[in-house]
């Protein structure tokens, strides 16, 4: 039909990034992921969105061009999910699906009582929960970037991390330098280190610690 779809095209890794964020949102809604754990999990992807990432809005514009409604889009995605080979590892009830959800902090997945599902970190979820995040994505809710509001003198702090919509970010810094992504990365590193009870990596540009004598 002569419609340019190039901006809506996404690579496999970008689609994985979308799925990671949607799993984080589902985990939050179900009470498995909260506060600092949620911020750390989502920020891992939103930091990379500073460099292009996976914004959904170009796909939404394509849907609008093709007169594809939100309901049609969601049902189309769920039809594909219903054929996903991962479903073979779980006994899904009617209206259910499988997913990988997060609890407490990044890298800590929800576990299943089903041995076959447990081996692959899969859990049974309702299709309604998947549909809800798809509807939110269709509205561009997850087109965000990670920023750190700290000044250079203050240093990066997890308390100053924020998830900002792409539109607001680009409007605010259209003619002014945006906060360096290294600040956001260092604050995120500190947040994750705190969640895991370990020391954060040294800030960028800092001299490495001397090795202990052997």
PDB file of C-alpha atoms in Angstrom:
ATOM      1  CA  UNK A   1       0.000   0.000   0.000  1.00  0.00           C
ATOM      2  CA  UNK A   2       3.008   2.259  -0.164  1.00  0.00           C
ATOM      3  CA  UNK A   3       3.223   2.660   3.633  1.00  0.00           C
ATOM      4  CA  UNK A   4       6.729   3.047   5.037  1.00  0.00           C
ATOM      5  CA  UNK A   5       7.070   0.537   7.869  1.00  0.00           C
ATOM      6  CA  UNK A   6      10.835   0.866   8.380  1.00  0.00           C
ATOM      7  CA  UNK A   7      10.495   2.904  11.583  1.00  0.00           C
ATOM      8  CA  UNK A   8       8.176   0.265  13.067  1.00  0.00           C
ATOM      9  CA  UNK A   9      10.580  -2.599  12.333  1.00  0.00           C
ATOM     10  CA  UNK A  10      12.270  -3.996  15.427  1.00  0.00           C
ATOM     11  CA  UNK A  11      15.176  -6.400  15.858  1.00  0.00           C
ATOM     12  CA  UNK A  12      14.943  -9.466  18.085  1.00  0.00           C
ATOM     13  CA  UNK A  13      16.958  -7.851  20.891  1.00  0.00           C
ATOM     14  CA  UNK A  14      14.697  -4.807  20.933  1.00  0.00           C
ATOM     15  CA  UNK A  15      11.651  -7.066  21.194  1.00  0.00           C
ATOM     16  CA  UNK A  16      13.290  -8.878  24.109  1.00  0.00           C
ATOM     17  CA  UNK A  17      13.768  -5.482  25.769  1.00  0.00           C
ATOM     18  CA  UNK A  18      10.061  -4.786  25.379  1.00  0.00           C
ATOM     19  CA  UNK A  19       9.197  -8.145  26.925  1.00  0.00           C
ATOM     20  CA  UNK A  20      11.540  -7.533  29.876  1.00  0.00           C
ATOM     21  CA  UNK A  21       9.753  -4.265  30.665  1.00  0.00           C
ATOM     22  CA  UNK A  22       6.316  -5.801  30.279  1.00  0.00           C
ATOM     23  CA  UNK A  23       7.299  -8.658  32.616  1.00  0.00           C
ATOM     24  CA  UNK A  24       8.461  -6.063  35.141  1.00  0.00           C
ATOM     25  CA  UNK A  25       5.126  -4.254  34.941  1.00  0.00           C
ATOM     26  CA  UNK A  26       3.200  -7.511  35.366  1.00  0.00           C
ATOM     27  CA  UNK A  27       5.398  -8.431  38.333  1.00  0.00           C
ATOM     28  CA  UNK A  28       4.694  -5.033  39.912  1.00  0.00           C
ATOM     29  CA  UNK A  29       0.939  -5.371  39.368  1.00  0.00           C
ATOM     30  CA  UNK A  30       0.986  -8.807  41.022  1.00  0.00           C
ATOM     31  CA  UNK A  31       3.003  -7.594  44.006  1.00  0.00           C
ATOM     32  CA  UNK A  32       6.170  -9.587  43.257  1.00  0.00           C
ATOM     33  CA  UNK A  33       8.340  -6.545  42.449  1.00  0.00           C
ATOM     34  CA  UNK A  34       8.280  -3.279  44.388  1.00  0.00           C
ATOM     35  CA  UNK A  35      10.006   0.077  44.876  1.00  0.00           C
ATOM     36  CA  UNK A  36      13.794  -0.173  44.434  1.00  0.00           C
ATOM     37  CA  UNK A  37      13.583  -3.641  42.886  1.00  0.00           C
ATOM     38  CA  UNK A  38      11.110  -2.410  40.295  1.00  0.00           C
ATOM     39  CA  UNK A  39      13.170   0.696  39.519  1.00  0.00           C
ATOM     40  CA  UNK A  40      16.358  -1.344  39.082  1.00  0.00           C
ATOM     41  CA  UNK A  41      14.716  -3.960  36.869  1.00  0.00           C
ATOM     42  CA  UNK A  42      13.045  -1.458  34.539  1.00  0.00           C
ATOM     43  CA  UNK A  43      16.044   0.898  34.483  1.00  0.00           C
ATOM     44  CA  UNK A  44      18.316  -1.727  32.972  1.00  0.00           C
ATOM     45  CA  UNK A  45      16.346  -1.424  29.733  1.00  0.00           C
ATOM     46  CA  UNK A  46      15.388   2.244  29.994  1.00  0.00           C
ATOM     47  CA  UNK A  47      19.079   3.161  30.244  1.00  0.00           C
ATOM     48  CA  UNK A  48      19.690   1.614  26.814  1.00  0.00           C
ATOM     49  CA  UNK A  49      16.699   3.558  25.515  1.00  0.00           C
ATOM     50  CA  UNK A  50      18.911   6.628  25.791  1.00  0.00           C
ATOM     51  CA  UNK A  51      20.630   5.255  22.674  1.00  0.00           C
ATOM     52  CA  UNK A  52      17.605   4.450  20.536  1.00  0.00           C
ATOM     53  CA  UNK A  53      16.050   1.476  22.244  1.00  0.00           C
ATOM     54  CA  UNK A  54      12.721   0.067  21.280  1.00  0.00           C
ATOM     55  CA  UNK A  55      10.051   2.804  21.461  1.00  0.00           C
ATOM     56  CA  UNK A  56       6.666   1.318  20.628  1.00  0.00           C
ATOM     57  CA  UNK A  57       5.106   4.475  19.194  1.00  0.00           C
ATOM     58  CA  UNK A  58       6.363   3.928  15.591  1.00  0.00           C
ATOM     59  CA  UNK A  59       4.493   0.608  15.585  1.00  0.00           C
ATOM     60  CA  UNK A  60       1.421   2.378  16.955  1.00  0.00           C
ATOM     61  CA  UNK A  61       1.595   4.880  14.090  1.00  0.00           C
ATOM     62  CA  UNK A  62       1.773   2.003  11.614  1.00  0.00           C
ATOM     63  CA  UNK A  63      -1.277   0.416  13.259  1.00  0.00           C
ATOM     64  CA  UNK A  64      -3.118   3.714  12.885  1.00  0.00           C
ATOM     65  CA  UNK A  65      -2.175   3.874   9.196  1.00  0.00           C
ATOM     66  CA  UNK A  66      -3.512   0.355   8.696  1.00  0.00           C
ATOM     67  CA  UNK A  67      -6.638   0.959  10.835  1.00  0.00           C
ATOM     68  CA  UNK A  68      -5.534  -1.701  13.329  1.00  0.00           C
ATOM     69  CA  UNK A  69      -7.248  -1.042  16.660  1.00  0.00           C
ATOM     70  CA  UNK A  70      -5.752  -1.657  20.093  1.00  0.00           C
ATOM     71  CA  UNK A  71      -8.086  -4.631  20.543  1.00  0.00           C
ATOM     72  CA  UNK A  72      -7.037  -6.143  17.206  1.00  0.00           C
ATOM     73  CA  UNK A  73      -3.369  -5.589  17.974  1.00  0.00           C
ATOM     74  CA  UNK A  74      -3.594  -7.235  21.405  1.00  0.00           C
ATOM     75  CA  UNK A  75      -5.539 -10.216  20.110  1.00  0.00           C
ATOM     76  CA  UNK A  76      -3.051 -10.636  17.246  1.00  0.00           C
ATOM     77  CA  UNK A  77      -0.143 -10.753  19.678  1.00  0.00           C
ATOM     78  CA  UNK A  78      -1.916 -13.155  22.033  1.00  0.00           C
ATOM     79  CA  UNK A  79      -2.703 -15.501  19.131  1.00  0.00           C
ATOM     80  CA  UNK A  80       1.028 -15.777  18.498  1.00  0.00           C
ATOM     81  CA  UNK A  81       1.764 -16.222  22.217  1.00  0.00           C
ATOM     82  CA  UNK A  82      -0.741 -19.097  22.331  1.00  0.00           C
ATOM     83  CA  UNK A  83       1.436 -20.942  19.816  1.00  0.00           C
ATOM     84  CA  UNK A  84       4.664 -20.265  21.723  1.00  0.00           C
ATOM     85  CA  UNK A  85       6.619 -23.472  22.290  1.00  0.00           C
ATOM     86  CA  UNK A  86       7.157 -22.528  25.958  1.00  0.00           C
ATOM     87  CA  UNK A  87       3.515 -23.341  26.656  1.00  0.00           C
ATOM     88  CA  UNK A  88       4.395 -27.000  26.172  1.00  0.00           C
ATOM     89  CA  UNK A  89       6.295 -26.927  29.477  1.00  0.00           C
ATOM     90  CA  UNK A  90       3.244 -25.853  31.518  1.00  0.00           C
ATOM     91  CA  UNK A  91      -0.272 -27.156  31.963  1.00  0.00           C
ATOM     92  CA  UNK A  92      -2.188 -23.953  31.290  1.00  0.00           C
ATOM     93  CA  UNK A  93      -5.771 -23.538  32.398  1.00  0.00           C
ATOM     94  CA  UNK A  94      -8.233 -21.966  29.948  1.00  0.00           C
ATOM     95  CA  UNK A  95      -7.528 -18.250  29.644  1.00  0.00           C
ATOM     96  CA  UNK A  96      -3.994 -18.699  30.952  1.00  0.00           C
ATOM     97  CA  UNK A  97      -0.548 -18.415  29.431  1.00  0.00           C
ATOM     98  CA  UNK A  98       3.082 -18.670  30.535  1.00  0.00           C
ATOM     99  CA  UNK A  99       5.630 -15.974  31.259  1.00  0.00           C
ATOM    100  CA  UNK A 100       8.807 -15.235  33.195  1.00  0.00           C
ATOM    101  CA  UNK A 101       8.169 -12.886  36.109  1.00  0.00           C
ATOM    102  CA  UNK A 102      10.537 -11.177  38.532  1.00  0.00           C
ATOM    103  CA  UNK A 103      10.501 -10.947  42.311  1.00  0.00           C
ATOM    104  CA  UNK A 104      12.370  -8.588  44.642  1.00  0.00           C
ATOM    105  CA  UNK A 105      15.221  -7.544  42.299  1.00  0.00           C
ATOM    106  CA  UNK A 106      16.662  -8.019  38.794  1.00  0.00           C
ATOM    107  CA  UNK A 107      17.728 -11.575  38.030  1.00  0.00           C
ATOM    108  CA  UNK A 108      15.515 -13.121  40.738  1.00  0.00           C
ATOM    109  CA  UNK A 109      12.709 -14.935  38.923  1.00  0.00           C
ATOM    110  CA  UNK A 110       9.420 -16.189  40.257  1.00  0.00           C
ATOM    111  CA  UNK A 111       9.429 -19.946  40.720  1.00  0.00           C
ATOM    112  CA  UNK A 112       6.819 -22.524  39.782  1.00  0.00           C
ATOM    113  CA  UNK A 113       5.681 -25.659  41.588  1.00  0.00           C
ATOM    114  CA  UNK A 114       5.581 -27.403  38.188  1.00  0.00           C
ATOM    115  CA  UNK A 115       9.008 -29.129  37.742  1.00  0.00           C
ATOM    116  CA  UNK A 116       8.986 -28.752  33.946  1.00  0.00           C
ATOM    117  CA  UNK A 117       8.133 -25.061  34.204  1.00  0.00           C
ATOM    118  CA  UNK A 118      10.538 -24.503  37.110  1.00  0.00           C
ATOM    119  CA  UNK A 119      13.444 -25.765  35.019  1.00  0.00           C
ATOM    120  CA  UNK A 120      12.830 -22.910  32.565  1.00  0.00           C
ATOM    121  CA  UNK A 121      11.737 -20.256  35.097  1.00  0.00           C
ATOM    122  CA  UNK A 122       8.212 -20.234  33.670  1.00  0.00           C
ATOM    123  CA  UNK A 123       5.049 -19.484  35.604  1.00  0.00           C
ATOM    124  CA  UNK A 124       1.394 -19.575  34.650  1.00  0.00           C
ATOM    125  CA  UNK A 125      -0.247 -16.166  34.239  1.00  0.00           C
ATOM    126  CA  UNK A 126      -3.617 -14.980  33.013  1.00  0.00           C
ATOM    127  CA  UNK A 127      -3.962 -13.758  29.456  1.00  0.00           C
ATOM    128  CA  UNK A 128      -5.746 -10.737  30.924  1.00  0.00           C
ATOM    129  CA  UNK A 129      -2.537  -9.659  32.655  1.00  0.00           C
ATOM    130  CA  UNK A 130      -0.654  -9.929  29.369  1.00  0.00           C
ATOM    131  CA  UNK A 131      -3.402  -8.058  27.544  1.00  0.00           C
ATOM    132  CA  UNK A 132      -3.247  -5.178  30.047  1.00  0.00           C
ATOM    133  CA  UNK A 133       0.459  -4.506  29.437  1.00  0.00           C
ATOM    134  CA  UNK A 134      -0.075  -4.759  25.674  1.00  0.00           C
ATOM    135  CA  UNK A 135      -2.816  -2.140  25.910  1.00  0.00           C
ATOM    136  CA  UNK A 136      -0.523   0.152  27.888  1.00  0.00           C
ATOM    137  CA  UNK A 137       2.289  -0.355  25.385  1.00  0.00           C
ATOM    138  CA  UNK A 138      -0.105   0.510  22.552  1.00  0.00           C
ATOM    139  CA  UNK A 139      -0.677   3.877  24.236  1.00  0.00           C
ATOM    140  CA  UNK A 140       3.085   4.516  24.426  1.00  0.00           C
ATOM    141  CA  UNK A 141       3.235   4.261  28.211  1.00  0.00           C
ATOM    142  CA  UNK A 142       6.561   2.414  28.182  1.00  0.00           C
ATOM    143  CA  UNK A 143       8.393   4.704  25.740  1.00  0.00           C
ATOM    144  CA  UNK A 144      10.699   6.064  28.438  1.00  0.00           C
ATOM    145  CA  UNK A 145      14.345   6.739  29.183  1.00  0.00           C
ATOM    146  CA  UNK A 146      16.349   6.646  32.414  1.00  0.00           C
ATOM    147  CA  UNK A 147      17.756   9.910  33.749  1.00  0.00           C
ATOM    148  CA  UNK A 148      19.625  10.917  36.884  1.00  0.00           C
ATOM    149  CA  UNK A 149      18.849  14.381  38.219  1.00  0.00           C
ATOM    150  CA  UNK A 150      22.132  14.743  40.106  1.00  0.00           C
ATOM    151  CA  UNK A 151      24.498  17.592  39.349  1.00  0.00           C
ATOM    152  CA  UNK A 152      28.109  16.744  38.522  1.00  0.00           C
ATOM    153  CA  UNK A 153      29.204  17.925  41.984  1.00  0.00           C
ATOM    154  CA  UNK A 154      26.564  15.907  43.815  1.00  0.00           C
ATOM    155  CA  UNK A 155      27.481  12.623  42.186  1.00  0.00           C
ATOM    156  CA  UNK A 156      25.087   9.927  41.045  1.00  0.00           C
ATOM    157  CA  UNK A 157      22.545   8.715  43.598  1.00  0.00           C
ATOM    158  CA  UNK A 158      19.881   6.019  43.223  1.00  0.00           C
ATOM    159  CA  UNK A 159      17.433   8.436  44.876  1.00  0.00           C
ATOM    160  CA  UNK A 160      17.739  10.748  41.861  1.00  0.00           C
ATOM    161  CA  UNK A 161      16.873   8.181  39.212  1.00  0.00           C
ATOM    162  CA  UNK A 162      13.705   8.807  37.231  1.00  0.00           C
ATOM    163  CA  UNK A 163      11.890   7.175  34.322  1.00  0.00           C
ATOM    164  CA  UNK A 164      10.940   9.965  31.921  1.00  0.00           C
ATOM    165  CA  UNK A 165       8.786   9.683  28.817  1.00  0.00           C
ATOM    166  CA  UNK A 166      10.707   9.924  25.565  1.00  0.00           C
ATOM    167  CA  UNK A 167       8.554  12.868  24.440  1.00  0.00           C
ATOM    168  CA  UNK A 168       9.182  14.856  27.643  1.00  0.00           C
ATOM    169  CA  UNK A 169      12.903  14.040  27.557  1.00  0.00           C
ATOM    170  CA  UNK A 170      13.342  15.202  23.974  1.00  0.00           C
ATOM    171  CA  UNK A 171      11.241  18.318  24.524  1.00  0.00           C
ATOM    172  CA  UNK A 172      13.174  19.330  27.630  1.00  0.00           C
ATOM    173  CA  UNK A 173      16.594  18.824  26.072  1.00  0.00           C
ATOM    174  CA  UNK A 174      15.828  19.847  22.495  1.00  0.00           C
ATOM    175  CA  UNK A 175      18.213  22.790  22.754  1.00  0.00           C
ATOM    176  CA  UNK A 176      20.161  22.013  25.919  1.00  0.00           C
ATOM    177  CA  UNK A 177      22.622  19.216  26.781  1.00  0.00           C
ATOM    178  CA  UNK A 178      20.892  16.244  28.355  1.00  0.00           C
ATOM    179  CA  UNK A 179      22.189  14.751  31.624  1.00  0.00           C
ATOM    180  CA  UNK A 180      25.026  12.325  30.834  1.00  0.00           C
ATOM    181  CA  UNK A 181      23.970   8.710  30.637  1.00  0.00           C
ATOM    182  CA  UNK A 182      27.052   7.778  32.696  1.00  0.00           C
ATOM    183  CA  UNK A 183      25.451   9.439  35.735  1.00  0.00           C
ATOM    184  CA  UNK A 184      22.326   7.328  35.320  1.00  0.00           C
ATOM    185  CA  UNK A 185      24.448   4.199  34.822  1.00  0.00           C
ATOM    186  CA  UNK A 186      26.467   4.852  37.995  1.00  0.00           C
ATOM    187  CA  UNK A 187      23.331   5.521  40.043  1.00  0.00           C
ATOM    188  CA  UNK A 188      21.755   2.336  38.691  1.00  0.00           C
ATOM    189  CA  UNK A 189      24.904   0.375  39.502  1.00  0.00           C
ATOM    190  CA  UNK A 190      24.749   1.660  43.072  1.00  0.00           C
ATOM    191  CA  UNK A 191      21.061   0.752  43.340  1.00  0.00           C
ATOM    192  CA  UNK A 192      21.627  -2.809  42.111  1.00  0.00           C
ATOM    193  CA  UNK A 193      24.657  -3.230  44.366  1.00  0.00           C
ATOM    194  CA  UNK A 194      22.523  -2.216  47.329  1.00  0.00           C
ATOM    195  CA  UNK A 195      19.832  -4.731  46.395  1.00  0.00           C
ATOM    196  CA  UNK A 196      22.440  -7.483  46.197  1.00  0.00           C
ATOM    197  CA  UNK A 197      24.340  -6.299  49.276  1.00  0.00           C
ATOM    198  CA  UNK A 198      27.613  -5.800  47.401  1.00  0.00           C
ATOM    199  CA  UNK A 199      29.892  -2.906  46.605  1.00  0.00           C
ATOM    200  CA  UNK A 200      29.141  -0.842  43.538  1.00  0.00           C
ATOM    201  CA  UNK A 201      31.620  -0.502  40.696  1.00  0.00           C
ATOM    202  CA  UNK A 202      33.839   2.612  40.893  1.00  0.00           C
ATOM    203  CA  UNK A 203      32.476   5.680  39.047  1.00  0.00           C
ATOM    204  CA  UNK A 204      33.584   6.148  35.464  1.00  0.00           C
ATOM    205  CA  UNK A 205      37.033   7.667  35.278  1.00  0.00           C
ATOM    206  CA  UNK A 206      37.962   6.595  38.795  1.00  0.00           C
ATOM    207  CA  UNK A 207      41.266   4.821  39.289  1.00  0.00           C
ATOM    208  CA  UNK A 208      40.900   1.065  39.966  1.00  0.00           C
ATOM    209  CA  UNK A 209      41.573  -0.097  43.489  1.00  0.00           C
ATOM    210  CA  UNK A 210      45.035  -1.491  44.111  1.00  0.00           C
ATOM    211  CA  UNK A 211      45.249  -5.268  44.252  1.00  0.00           C
ATOM    212  CA  UNK A 212      45.905  -6.806  47.640  1.00  0.00           C
ATOM    213  CA  UNK A 213      49.450  -8.120  48.032  1.00  0.00           C
ATOM    214  CA  UNK A 214      49.680 -11.812  47.277  1.00  0.00           C
TER     215      UNK A 214
END
